[in-house]
JSON list of C-alpha atoms in Angstrom, two decimals:
[
{"chain": "W", "resi": 1, "resn": "GLU", "atom": "CA", "xyz": [-204.67, -135.83, 131.61]},
{"chain": "W", "resi": 2, "resn": "ALA", "atom": "CA", "xyz": [-207.01, -134.33, 129.03]},
{"chain": "W", "resi": 3, "resn": "GLY", "atom": "CA", "xyz": [-209.36, -131.65, 130.31]},
{"chain": "W", "resi": 4, "resn": "VAL", "atom": "CA", "xyz": [-213.02, -131.04, 129.63]},
{"chain": "W", "resi": 5, "resn": "ALA", "atom": "CA", "xyz": [-213.61, -130.57, 125.92]},
{"chain": "W", "resi": 6, "resn": "GLN", "atom": "CA", "xyz": [-216.36, -128.37, 124.47]},
{"chain": "W", "resi": 7, "resn": "SER", "atom": "CA", "xyz": [-217.43, -127.51, 120.96]},
{"chain": "W", "resi": 8, "resn": "PRO", "atom": "CA", "xyz": [-218.01, -125.28, 119.20]},
{"chain": "W", "resi": 9, "resn": "ARG", "atom": "CA", "xyz": [-216.05, -122.49, 120.86]},
{"chain": "W", "resi": 10, "resn": "TYR", "atom": "CA", "xyz": [-218.16, -119.78, 119.26]},
{"chain": "W", "resi": 11, "resn": "LYS", "atom": "CA", "xyz": [-221.63, -119.71, 117.74]},
{"chain": "W", "resi": 12, "resn": "ILE", "atom": "CA", "xyz": [-223.65, -116.87, 116.26]},
{"chain": "W", "resi": 13, "resn": "ILE", "atom": "CA", "xyz": [-227.32, -117.46, 115.48]},
{"chain": "W", "resi": 14, "resn": "GLU", "atom": "CA", "xyz": [-230.46, -115.42, 114.95]},
{"chain": "W", "resi": 15, "resn": "LYS", "atom": "CA", "xyz": [-233.28, -115.45, 117.46]},
{"chain": "W", "resi": 16, "resn": "ARG", "atom": "CA", "xyz": [-235.75, -118.31, 117.08]},
{"chain": "W", "resi": 17, "resn": "GLN", "atom": "CA", "xyz": [-233.04, -120.55, 115.60]},
{"chain": "W", "resi": 18, "resn": "SER", "atom": "CA", "xyz": [-231.80, -123.70, 117.26]},
{"chain": "W", "resi": 19, "resn": "VAL", "atom": "CA", "xyz": [-228.33, -124.45, 118.56]},
{"chain": "W", "resi": 20, "resn": "ALA", "atom": "CA", "xyz": [-226.56, -127.36, 120.22]},
{"chain": "W", "resi": 21, "resn": "PHE", "atom": "CA", "xyz": [-223.43, -127.56, 122.31]},
{"chain": "W", "resi": 22, "resn": "TRP", "atom": "CA", "xyz": [-221.32, -130.61, 123.00]},
{"chain": "W", "resi": 23, "resn": "CYS", "atom": "CA", "xyz": [-219.23, -131.55, 126.03]},
{"chain": "W", "resi": 24, "resn": "ASN", "atom": "CA", "xyz": [-216.84, -134.39, 126.73]},
{"chain": "W", "resi": 25, "resn": "PRO", "atom": "CA", "xyz": [-215.93, -134.55, 130.43]},
{"chain": "W", "resi": 26, "resn": "ILE", "atom": "CA", "xyz": [-212.72, -135.82, 132.00]},
{"chain": "W", "resi": 27, "resn": "SER", "atom": "CA", "xyz": [-212.53, -139.59, 131.74]},
{"chain": "W", "resi": 28, "resn": "GLY", "atom": "CA", "xyz": [-213.97, -141.31, 134.78]},
{"chain": "W", "resi": 29, "resn": "HIS", "atom": "CA", "xyz": [-215.89, -138.31, 136.06]},
{"chain": "W", "resi": 30, "resn": "ALA", "atom": "CA", "xyz": [-219.39, -139.38, 137.00]},
{"chain": "W", "resi": 31, "resn": "THR", "atom": "CA", "xyz": [-220.84, -135.90, 137.39]},
{"chain": "W", "resi": 32, "resn": "LEU", "atom": "CA", "xyz": [-221.35, -133.41, 134.57]},
{"chain": "W", "resi": 33, "resn": "TYR", "atom": "CA", "xyz": [-222.63, -129.85, 134.88]},
{"chain": "W", "resi": 34, "resn": "TRP", "atom": "CA", "xyz": [-223.84, -127.25, 132.40]},
{"chain": "W", "resi": 35, "resn": "TYR", "atom": "CA", "xyz": [-223.58, -123.63, 133.46]},
{"chain": "W", "resi": 36, "resn": "GLN", "atom": "CA", "xyz": [-224.71, -120.39, 131.82]},
{"chain": "W", "resi": 37, "resn": "GLN", "atom": "CA", "xyz": [-222.39, -117.42, 132.32]},
{"chain": "W", "resi": 38, "resn": "ILE", "atom": "CA", "xyz": [-223.84, -114.10, 131.24]},
{"chain": "W", "resi": 39, "resn": "LEU", "atom": "CA", "xyz": [-221.29, -111.33, 130.67]},
{"chain": "W", "resi": 40, "resn": "GLY", "atom": "CA", "xyz": [-220.21, -109.80, 133.97]},
{"chain": "W", "resi": 41, "resn": "GLN", "atom": "CA", "xyz": [-221.81, -112.51, 136.11]},
{"chain": "W", "resi": 42, "resn": "GLY", "atom": "CA", "xyz": [-220.78, -115.75, 137.75]},
{"chain": "W", "resi": 43, "resn": "PRO", "atom": "CA", "xyz": [-221.69, -119.14, 136.32]},
{"chain": "W", "resi": 44, "resn": "LYS", "atom": "CA", "xyz": [-225.27, -120.23, 136.97]},
{"chain": "W", "resi": 45, "resn": "LEU", "atom": "CA", "xyz": [-226.03, -123.95, 137.11]},
{"chain": "W", "resi": 46, "resn": "LEU", "atom": "CA", "xyz": [-228.48, -125.11, 134.45]},
{"chain": "W", "resi": 47, "resn": "ILE", "atom": "CA", "xyz": [-228.37, -128.88, 134.92]},
{"chain": "W", "resi": 48, "resn": "GLN", "atom": "CA", "xyz": [-226.35, -131.51, 136.78]},
{"chain": "W", "resi": 49, "resn": "PHE", "atom": "CA", "xyz": [-226.02, -135.14, 135.68]},
{"chain": "W", "resi": 50, "resn": "GLN", "atom": "CA", "xyz": [-224.83, -138.08, 137.76]},
{"chain": "W", "resi": 51, "resn": "ASN", "atom": "CA", "xyz": [-223.82, -140.68, 135.16]},
{"chain": "W", "resi": 52, "resn": "ASN", "atom": "CA", "xyz": [-226.79, -140.58, 132.77]},
{"chain": "W", "resi": 53, "resn": "GLY", "atom": "CA", "xyz": [-229.36, -139.39, 135.30]},
{"chain": "W", "resi": 54, "resn": "VAL", "atom": "CA", "xyz": [-230.45, -135.83, 136.06]},
{"chain": "W", "resi": 55, "resn": "VAL", "atom": "CA", "xyz": [-229.69, -134.71, 139.62]},
{"chain": "W", "resi": 56, "resn": "ASP", "atom": "CA", "xyz": [-230.75, -131.08, 139.40]},
{"chain": "W", "resi": 57, "resn": "ASP", "atom": "CA", "xyz": [-232.42, -129.19, 136.54]},
{"chain": "W", "resi": 58, "resn": "SER", "atom": "CA", "xyz": [-234.37, -126.72, 138.66]},
{"chain": "W", "resi": 59, "resn": "GLN", "atom": "CA", "xyz": [-232.88, -123.70, 136.88]},
{"chain": "W", "resi": 60, "resn": "LEU", "atom": "CA", "xyz": [-233.11, -125.06, 133.34]},
{"chain": "W", "resi": 61, "resn": "PRO", "atom": "CA", "xyz": [-235.71, -123.19, 131.22]},
{"chain": "W", "resi": 62, "resn": "LYS", "atom": "CA", "xyz": [-237.34, -126.38, 130.08]},
{"chain": "W", "resi": 63, "resn": "ASP", "atom": "CA", "xyz": [-239.61, -124.72, 127.54]},
{"chain": "W", "resi": 64, "resn": "ARG", "atom": "CA", "xyz": [-236.58, -124.05, 125.34]},
{"chain": "W", "resi": 65, "resn": "PHE", "atom": "CA", "xyz": [-233.53, -125.78, 126.85]},
{"chain": "W", "resi": 66, "resn": "SER", "atom": "CA", "xyz": [-232.86, -129.49, 126.87]},
{"chain": "W", "resi": 67, "resn": "ALA", "atom": "CA", "xyz": [-229.86, -131.61, 127.75]},
{"chain": "W", "resi": 68, "resn": "GLU", "atom": "CA", "xyz": [-228.95, -135.24, 127.62]},
{"chain": "W", "resi": 69, "resn": "ARG", "atom": "CA", "xyz": [-226.13, -137.55, 128.63]},
{"chain": "W", "resi": 70, "resn": "LEU", "atom": "CA", "xyz": [-227.40, -140.79, 127.19]},
{"chain": "W", "resi": 71, "resn": "LYS", "atom": "CA", "xyz": [-224.39, -143.03, 127.78]},
{"chain": "W", "resi": 72, "resn": "GLY", "atom": "CA", "xyz": [-223.16, -141.31, 130.91]},
{"chain": "W", "resi": 73, "resn": "VAL", "atom": "CA", "xyz": [-220.13, -139.83, 129.18]},
{"chain": "W", "resi": 74, "resn": "ASP", "atom": "CA", "xyz": [-220.48, -136.90, 126.79]},
{"chain": "W", "resi": 75, "resn": "SER", "atom": "CA", "xyz": [-223.42, -134.55, 126.82]},
{"chain": "W", "resi": 76, "resn": "THR", "atom": "CA", "xyz": [-225.30, -132.14, 124.59]},
{"chain": "W", "resi": 77, "resn": "LEU", "atom": "CA", "xyz": [-227.18, -128.99, 125.53]},
{"chain": "W", "resi": 78, "resn": "LYS", "atom": "CA", "xyz": [-229.77, -127.66, 123.10]},
{"chain": "W", "resi": 79, "resn": "ILE", "atom": "CA", "xyz": [-231.65, -124.39, 122.86]},
{"chain": "W", "resi": 80, "resn": "GLN", "atom": "CA", "xyz": [-234.75, -124.27, 120.68]},
{"chain": "W", "resi": 81, "resn": "PRO", "atom": "CA", "xyz": [-235.82, -121.59, 119.91]},
{"chain": "W", "resi": 82, "resn": "ALA", "atom": "CA", "xyz": [-233.12, -119.16, 121.03]},
{"chain": "W", "resi": 83, "resn": "LYS", "atom": "CA", "xyz": [-233.90, -115.75, 122.48]},
{"chain": "W", "resi": 84, "resn": "LEU", "atom": "CA", "xyz": [-231.71, -112.66, 122.65]},
{"chain": "W", "resi": 85, "resn": "GLU", "atom": "CA", "xyz": [-231.26, -113.15, 126.42]},
{"chain": "W", "resi": 86, "resn": "ASP", "atom": "CA", "xyz": [-229.64, -116.54, 125.81]},
{"chain": "W", "resi": 87, "resn": "SER", "atom": "CA", "xyz": [-226.46, -114.78, 124.66]},
{"chain": "W", "resi": 88, "resn": "ALA", "atom": "CA", "xyz": [-223.86, -116.03, 127.11]},
{"chain": "W", "resi": 89, "resn": "VAL", "atom": "CA", "xyz": [-220.97, -118.42, 127.57]},
{"chain": "W", "resi": 90, "resn": "TYR", "atom": "CA", "xyz": [-222.10, -121.97, 128.20]},
{"chain": "W", "resi": 91, "resn": "LEU", "atom": "CA", "xyz": [-219.66, -123.81, 130.41]},
{"chain": "W", "resi": 92, "resn": "CYS", "atom": "CA", "xyz": [-219.43, -127.51, 130.92]},
{"chain": "W", "resi": 93, "resn": "ALA", "atom": "CA", "xyz": [-217.75, -128.91, 134.03]},
{"chain": "W", "resi": 94, "resn": "SER", "atom": "CA", "xyz": [-217.17, -132.35, 135.48]},
{"chain": "W", "resi": 95, "resn": "SER", "atom": "CA", "xyz": [-216.22, -133.85, 138.82]},
{"chain": "W", "resi": 96, "resn": "LEU", "atom": "CA", "xyz": [-215.46, -137.31, 140.17]},
{"chain": "W", "resi": 97, "resn": "GLU", "atom": "CA", "xyz": [-218.64, -137.44, 142.21]},
{"chain": "W", "resi": 98, "resn": "GLY", "atom": "CA", "xyz": [-221.52, -135.09, 142.78]},
{"chain": "W", "resi": 99, "resn": "LEU", "atom": "CA", "xyz": [-220.67, -133.71, 146.20]},
{"chain": "W", "resi": 100, "resn": "ALA", "atom": "CA", "xyz": [-220.41, -129.95, 146.56]},
{"chain": "W", "resi": 101, "resn": "ASN", "atom": "CA", "xyz": [-216.82, -130.22, 147.83]},
{"chain": "W", "resi": 102, "resn": "ASN", "atom": "CA", "xyz": [-215.59, -132.22, 144.85]},
{"chain": "W", "resi": 103, "resn": "GLU", "atom": "CA", "xyz": [-213.44, -130.05, 142.58]},
{"chain": "W", "resi": 104, "resn": "GLN", "atom": "CA", "xyz": [-215.24, -129.09, 139.41]},
{"chain": "W", "resi": 105, "resn": "PHE", "atom": "CA", "xyz": [-213.09, -128.94, 136.27]},
{"chain": "W", "resi": 106, "resn": "PHE", "atom": "CA", "xyz": [-214.38, -126.53, 133.66]},
{"chain": "W", "resi": 107, "resn": "GLY", "atom": "CA", "xyz": [-214.09, -126.59, 129.90]},
{"chain": "W", "resi": 108, "resn": "PRO", "atom": "CA", "xyz": [-213.26, -123.45, 127.89]},
{"chain": "W", "resi": 109, "resn": "GLY", "atom": "CA", "xyz": [-216.93, -122.75, 127.17]},
{"chain": "W", "resi": 110, "resn": "THR", "atom": "CA", "xyz": [-219.01, -121.98, 124.10]},
{"chain": "W", "resi": 111, "resn": "ARG", "atom": "CA", "xyz": [-219.71, -118.30, 123.51]},
{"chain": "W", "resi": 112, "resn": "LEU", "atom": "CA", "xyz": [-223.21, -117.94, 122.06]},
{"chain": "W", "resi": 113, "resn": "THR", "atom": "CA", "xyz": [-224.37, -114.73, 120.43]},
{"chain": "W", "resi": 114, "resn": "VAL", "atom": "CA", "xyz": [-228.06, -114.46, 119.54]},
{"chain": "W", "resi": 115, "resn": "LEU", "atom": "CA", "xyz": [-228.86, -111.66, 117.08]},
{"chain": "Q", "resi": 1, "resn": "GLY", "atom": "CA", "xyz": [-226.95, -121.83, 148.82]},
{"chain": "Q", "resi": 2, "resn": "GLU", "atom": "CA", "xyz": [-229.24, -119.05, 147.78]},
{"chain": "Q", "resi": 3, "resn": "ASN", "atom": "CA", "xyz": [-227.22, -115.89, 147.38]},
{"chain": "Q", "resi": 4, "resn": "VAL", "atom": "CA", "xyz": [-223.55, -114.87, 147.36]},
{"chain": "Q", "resi": 5, "resn": "GLU", "atom": "CA", "xyz": [-222.46, -111.25, 147.31]},
{"chain": "Q", "resi": 6, "resn": "GLN", "atom": "CA", "xyz": [-218.94, -110.46, 146.16]},
{"chain": "Q", "resi": 7, "resn": "HIS", "atom": "CA", "xyz": [-216.98, -107.21, 146.49]},
{"chain": "Q", "resi": 8, "resn": "PRO", "atom": "CA", "xyz": [-215.34, -105.34, 144.90]},
{"chain": "Q", "resi": 9, "resn": "SER", "atom": "CA", "xyz": [-216.38, -105.89, 141.30]},
{"chain": "Q", "resi": 10, "resn": "THR", "atom": "CA", "xyz": [-213.06, -104.46, 140.08]},
{"chain": "Q", "resi": 11, "resn": "LEU", "atom": "CA", "xyz": [-209.74, -104.17, 141.87]},
{"chain": "Q", "resi": 12, "resn": "SER", "atom": "CA", "xyz": [-206.52, -102.60, 140.63]},
{"chain": "Q", "resi": 13, "resn": "VAL", "atom": "CA", "xyz": [-203.28, -103.03, 142.55]},
{"chain": "Q", "resi": 14, "resn": "GLN", "atom": "CA", "xyz": [-199.62, -102.38, 141.95]},
{"chain": "Q", "resi": 15, "resn": "GLU", "atom": "CA", "xyz": [-197.35, -105.34, 141.42]},
{"chain": "Q", "resi": 16, "resn": "GLY", "atom": "CA", "xyz": [-196.13, -106.61, 144.78]},
{"chain": "Q", "resi": 17, "resn": "ASP", "atom": "CA", "xyz": [-199.09, -105.25, 146.72]},
{"chain": "Q", "resi": 18, "resn": "SER", "atom": "CA", "xyz": [-201.78, -107.40, 148.35]},
{"chain": "Q", "resi": 19, "resn": "ALA", "atom": "CA", "xyz": [-205.31, -107.92, 147.05]},
{"chain": "Q", "resi": 20, "resn": "VAL", "atom": "CA", "xyz": [-208.36, -108.83, 149.12]},
{"chain": "Q", "resi": 21, "resn": "ILE", "atom": "CA", "xyz": [-211.72, -109.97, 147.78]},
{"chain": "Q", "resi": 22, "resn": "LYS", "atom": "CA", "xyz": [-214.71, -110.50, 150.10]},
{"chain": "Q", "resi": 23, "resn": "CYS", "atom": "CA", "xyz": [-217.86, -112.56, 149.84]},
{"chain": "Q", "resi": 24, "resn": "THR", "atom": "CA", "xyz": [-220.92, -112.94, 152.02]},
{"chain": "Q", "resi": 25, "resn": "TYR", "atom": "CA", "xyz": [-223.50, -115.73, 151.90]},
{"chain": "Q", "resi": 26, "resn": "SER", "atom": "CA", "xyz": [-226.92, -116.29, 153.39]},
{"chain": "Q", "resi": 27, "resn": "ASP", "atom": "CA", "xyz": [-227.40, -120.08, 153.70]},
{"chain": "Q", "resi": 28, "resn": "SER", "atom": "CA", "xyz": [-226.51, -121.37, 157.17]},
{"chain": "Q", "resi": 29, "resn": "ALA", "atom": "CA", "xyz": [-226.15, -124.89, 155.75]},
{"chain": "Q", "resi": 30, "resn": "SER", "atom": "CA", "xyz": [-223.25, -123.86, 153.49]},
{"chain": "Q", "resi": 31, "resn": "ASN", "atom": "CA", "xyz": [-220.06, -125.69, 154.47]},
{"chain": "Q", "resi": 32, "resn": "TYR", "atom": "CA", "xyz": [-217.79, -125.50, 151.44]},
{"chain": "Q", "resi": 33, "resn": "PHE", "atom": "CA", "xyz": [-216.27, -122.32, 150.02]},
{"chain": "Q", "resi": 34, "resn": "PRO", "atom": "CA", "xyz": [-214.09, -122.52, 146.90]},
{"chain": "Q", "resi": 35, "resn": "TRP", "atom": "CA", "xyz": [-212.42, -119.73, 144.95]},
{"chain": "Q", "resi": 36, "resn": "TYR", "atom": "CA", "xyz": [-212.05, -119.91, 141.18]},
{"chain": "Q", "resi": 37, "resn": "LYS", "atom": "CA", "xyz": [-209.83, -117.93, 138.82]},
{"chain": "Q", "resi": 38, "resn": "GLN", "atom": "CA", "xyz": [-211.02, -117.30, 135.27]},
{"chain": "Q", "resi": 39, "resn": "GLU", "atom": "CA", "xyz": [-208.60, -116.03, 132.64]},
{"chain": "Q", "resi": 40, "resn": "LEU", "atom": "CA", "xyz": [-209.83, -114.52, 129.41]},
{"chain": "Q", "resi": 41, "resn": "GLY", "atom": "CA", "xyz": [-211.30, -117.09, 127.06]},
{"chain": "Q", "resi": 42, "resn": "LYS", "atom": "CA", "xyz": [-210.96, -119.92, 129.56]},
{"chain": "Q", "resi": 43, "resn": "GLY", "atom": "CA", "xyz": [-213.18, -121.71, 132.02]},
{"chain": "Q", "resi": 44, "resn": "PRO", "atom": "CA", "xyz": [-212.87, -121.09, 135.77]},
{"chain": "Q", "resi": 45, "resn": "GLN", "atom": "CA", "xyz": [-210.15, -122.98, 137.60]},
{"chain": "Q", "resi": 46, "resn": "LEU", "atom": "CA", "xyz": [-210.12, -123.84, 141.30]},
{"chain": "Q", "resi": 47, "resn": "ILE", "atom": "CA", "xyz": [-207.30, -122.08, 143.15]},
{"chain": "Q", "resi": 48, "resn": "ILE", "atom": "CA", "xyz": [-208.14, -122.69, 146.81]},
{"chain": "Q", "resi": 49, "resn": "ASP", "atom": "CA", "xyz": [-211.03, -123.85, 148.93]},
{"chain": "Q", "resi": 50, "resn": "ILE", "atom": "CA", "xyz": [-212.00, -124.00, 152.59]},
{"chain": "Q", "resi": 51, "resn": "ARG", "atom": "CA", "xyz": [-214.40, -126.11, 154.58]},
{"chain": "Q", "resi": 52, "resn": "SER", "atom": "CA", "xyz": [-216.52, -124.86, 157.45]},
{"chain": "Q", "resi": 53, "resn": "ASN", "atom": "CA", "xyz": [-214.47, -126.61, 160.15]},
{"chain": "Q", "resi": 54, "resn": "VAL", "atom": "CA", "xyz": [-211.44, -124.45, 159.30]},
{"chain": "Q", "resi": 55, "resn": "GLY", "atom": "CA", "xyz": [-211.03, -120.72, 159.82]},
{"chain": "Q", "resi": 56, "resn": "GLU", "atom": "CA", "xyz": [-208.07, -120.10, 157.54]},
{"chain": "Q", "resi": 57, "resn": "LYS", "atom": "CA", "xyz": [-206.15, -121.90, 154.81]},
{"chain": "Q", "resi": 58, "resn": "LYS", "atom": "CA", "xyz": [-203.01, -120.82, 153.01]},
{"chain": "Q", "resi": 59, "resn": "ASP", "atom": "CA", "xyz": [-201.27, -121.99, 149.84]},
{"chain": "Q", "resi": 60, "resn": "GLN", "atom": "CA", "xyz": [-198.14, -120.04, 148.99]},
{"chain": "Q", "resi": 61, "resn": "ARG", "atom": "CA", "xyz": [-199.26, -116.51, 148.06]},
{"chain": "Q", "resi": 62, "resn": "ILE", "atom": "CA", "xyz": [-202.97, -117.10, 148.41]},
{"chain": "Q", "resi": 63, "resn": "ALA", "atom": "CA", "xyz": [-205.03, -117.56, 151.55]},
{"chain": "Q", "resi": 64, "resn": "VAL", "atom": "CA", "xyz": [-208.70, -117.79, 152.41]},
{"chain": "Q", "resi": 65, "resn": "THR", "atom": "CA", "xyz": [-210.36, -116.90, 155.69]},
{"chain": "Q", "resi": 66, "resn": "LEU", "atom": "CA", "xyz": [-213.84, -117.90, 156.83]},
{"chain": "Q", "resi": 67, "resn": "ASN", "atom": "CA", "xyz": [-216.08, -116.36, 159.47]},
{"chain": "Q", "resi": 68, "resn": "LYS", "atom": "CA", "xyz": [-219.10, -118.65, 159.78]},
{"chain": "Q", "resi": 69, "resn": "THR", "atom": "CA", "xyz": [-220.77, -116.51, 162.43]},
{"chain": "Q", "resi": 70, "resn": "ALA", "atom": "CA", "xyz": [-220.76, -113.48, 160.18]},
{"chain": "Q", "resi": 71, "resn": "LYS", "atom": "CA", "xyz": [-221.26, -115.59, 157.05]},
{"chain": "Q", "resi": 72, "resn": "HIS", "atom": "CA", "xyz": [-218.39, -114.13, 155.13]},
{"chain": "Q", "resi": 73, "resn": "PHE", "atom": "CA", "xyz": [-215.15, -115.36, 153.61]},
{"chain": "Q", "resi": 74, "resn": "SER", "atom": "CA", "xyz": [-212.24, -113.63, 151.92]},
{"chain": "Q", "resi": 75, "resn": "LEU", "atom": "CA", "xyz": [-209.48, -114.32, 149.43]},
{"chain": "Q", "resi": 76, "resn": "HIS", "atom": "CA", "xyz": [-206.09, -112.79, 150.10]},
{"chain": "Q", "resi": 77, "resn": "ILE", "atom": "CA", "xyz": [-203.36, -112.62, 147.47]},
{"chain": "Q", "resi": 78, "resn": "THR", "atom": "CA", "xyz": [-199.96, -111.36, 148.59]},
{"chain": "Q", "resi": 79, "resn": "GLU", "atom": "CA", "xyz": [-197.03, -110.18, 146.48]},
{"chain": "Q", "resi": 80, "resn": "THR", "atom": "CA", "xyz": [-199.27, -109.86, 143.45]},
{"chain": "Q", "resi": 81, "resn": "GLN", "atom": "CA", "xyz": [-197.82, -110.51, 140.01]},
{"chain": "Q", "resi": 82, "resn": "PRO", "atom": "CA", "xyz": [-199.07, -109.57, 136.52]},
{"chain": "Q", "resi": 83, "resn": "GLU", "atom": "CA", "xyz": [-200.15, -113.19, 135.94]},
{"chain": "Q", "resi": 84, "resn": "ASP", "atom": "CA", "xyz": [-202.59, -112.85, 138.85]},
{"chain": "Q", "resi": 85, "resn": "SER", "atom": "CA", "xyz": [-204.67, -110.55, 136.62]},
{"chain": "Q", "resi": 86, "resn": "ALA", "atom": "CA", "xyz": [-207.96, -112.38, 136.00]},
{"chain": "Q", "resi": 87, "resn": "VAL", "atom": "CA", "xyz": [-211.55, -112.58, 137.19]},
{"chain": "Q", "resi": 88, "resn": "TYR", "atom": "CA", "xyz": [-211.96, -114.28, 140.57]},
{"chain": "Q", "resi": 89, "resn": "PHE", "atom": "CA", "xyz": [-215.19, -115.94, 141.70]},
{"chain": "Q", "resi": 90, "resn": "CYS", "atom": "CA", "xyz": [-216.14, -117.08, 145.16]},
{"chain": "Q", "resi": 91, "resn": "ALA", "atom": "CA", "xyz": [-218.69, -119.82, 145.54]},
{"chain": "Q", "resi": 92, "resn": "GLU", "atom": "CA", "xyz": [-220.50, -121.70, 148.28]},
{"chain": "Q", "resi": 93, "resn": "GLY", "atom": "CA", "xyz": [-222.06, -125.09, 148.55]},
{"chain": "Q", "resi": 94, "resn": "ALA", "atom": "CA", "xyz": [-223.54, -127.49, 151.07]},
{"chain": "Q", "resi": 95, "resn": "THR", "atom": "CA", "xyz": [-222.43, -131.11, 151.00]},
{"chain": "Q", "resi": 96, "resn": "GLY", "atom": "CA", "xyz": [-225.30, -133.36, 151.84]},
{"chain": "Q", "resi": 97, "resn": "GLY", "atom": "CA", "xyz": [-227.76, -130.73, 150.79]},
{"chain": "Q", "resi": 98, "resn": "GLY", "atom": "CA", "xyz": [-228.26, -129.73, 147.22]},
{"chain": "Q", "resi": 99, "resn": "ASN", "atom": "CA", "xyz": [-224.60, -130.31, 146.54]},
{"chain": "Q", "resi": 100, "resn": "LYS", "atom": "CA", "xyz": [-224.54, -127.53, 143.98]},
{"chain": "Q", "resi": 101, "resn": "LEU", "atom": "CA", "xyz": [-222.31, -124.46, 143.97]},
{"chain": "Q", "resi": 102, "resn": "THR", "atom": "CA", "xyz": [-223.65, -120.91, 143.91]},
{"chain": "Q", "resi": 103, "resn": "PHE", "atom": "CA", "xyz": [-221.16, -118.44, 142.47]},
{"chain": "Q", "resi": 104, "resn": "GLY", "atom": "CA", "xyz": [-220.56, -114.79, 143.27]},
{"chain": "Q", "resi": 105, "resn": "THR", "atom": "CA", "xyz": [-220.61, -112.11, 140.61]},
{"chain": "Q", "resi": 106, "resn": "GLY", "atom": "CA", "xyz": [-216.85, -112.00, 140.17]},
{"chain": "Q", "resi": 107, "resn": "THR", "atom": "CA", "xyz": [-213.99, -109.55, 140.78]},
{"chain": "Q", "resi": 108, "resn": "GLN", "atom": "CA", "xyz": [-211.85, -108.30, 137.91]},
{"chain": "Q", "resi": 109, "resn": "LEU", "atom": "CA", "xyz": [-208.34, -108.04, 139.35]},
{"chain": "Q", "resi": 110, "resn": "LYS", "atom": "CA", "xyz": [-205.74, -106.05, 137.47]},
{"chain": "Q", "resi": 111, "resn": "VAL", "atom": "CA", "xyz": [-202.14, -106.07, 138.63]},
{"chain": "Q", "resi": 112, "resn": "GLU", "atom": "CA", "xyz": [-200.29, -103.09, 137.22]},
{"chain": "Q", "resi": 113, "resn": "LEU", "atom": "CA", "xyz": [-196.55, -102.94, 136.66]}
]
């Protein structure tokens, strides 16, 4: 079974530029998550989708971050404009359903460096 | 869940020794406690989990214990091997509540030969 795919794996941009990340979850998984993992910290949930609807985006900085999952399958996360503090690994995860005790399968992440 | 504290932040053990990582949480509604292992350059991977109706769970060399009264849970790895070297994260969630996981800050485990 193919895992969660993410691209690109690495991205370096200057502050105030825009960047987009792509995620393809495990086939059949209804729930998709985007996490931000700052160096030395645990993953922090940015947004959770159930199919193509947003379940939780309470920690998403909506003035600069946006995400979509239009067809309920793959998803994109965008940052515009980027700030230095956005440097982090952005992890995508998926699960069968959206319950807390459903195993979340993580992709390898995209490491973003903002200069 | 609101807050999860994890200790220690780094742990170095000799091969064959045991390793213990501890987490405390604050949300009384939390009822699910998974542990994830993250190797360098990879995403976290679930290694074991425990639900609030169970006090202990074991899977080969790894075990997790839960004390709901004290609001803490621990990961125990016995007979450590070099391939156990990684960053370990505890997390907590509440099914039926927000259904999201809150992660600890991680423990860098190094198993030395």
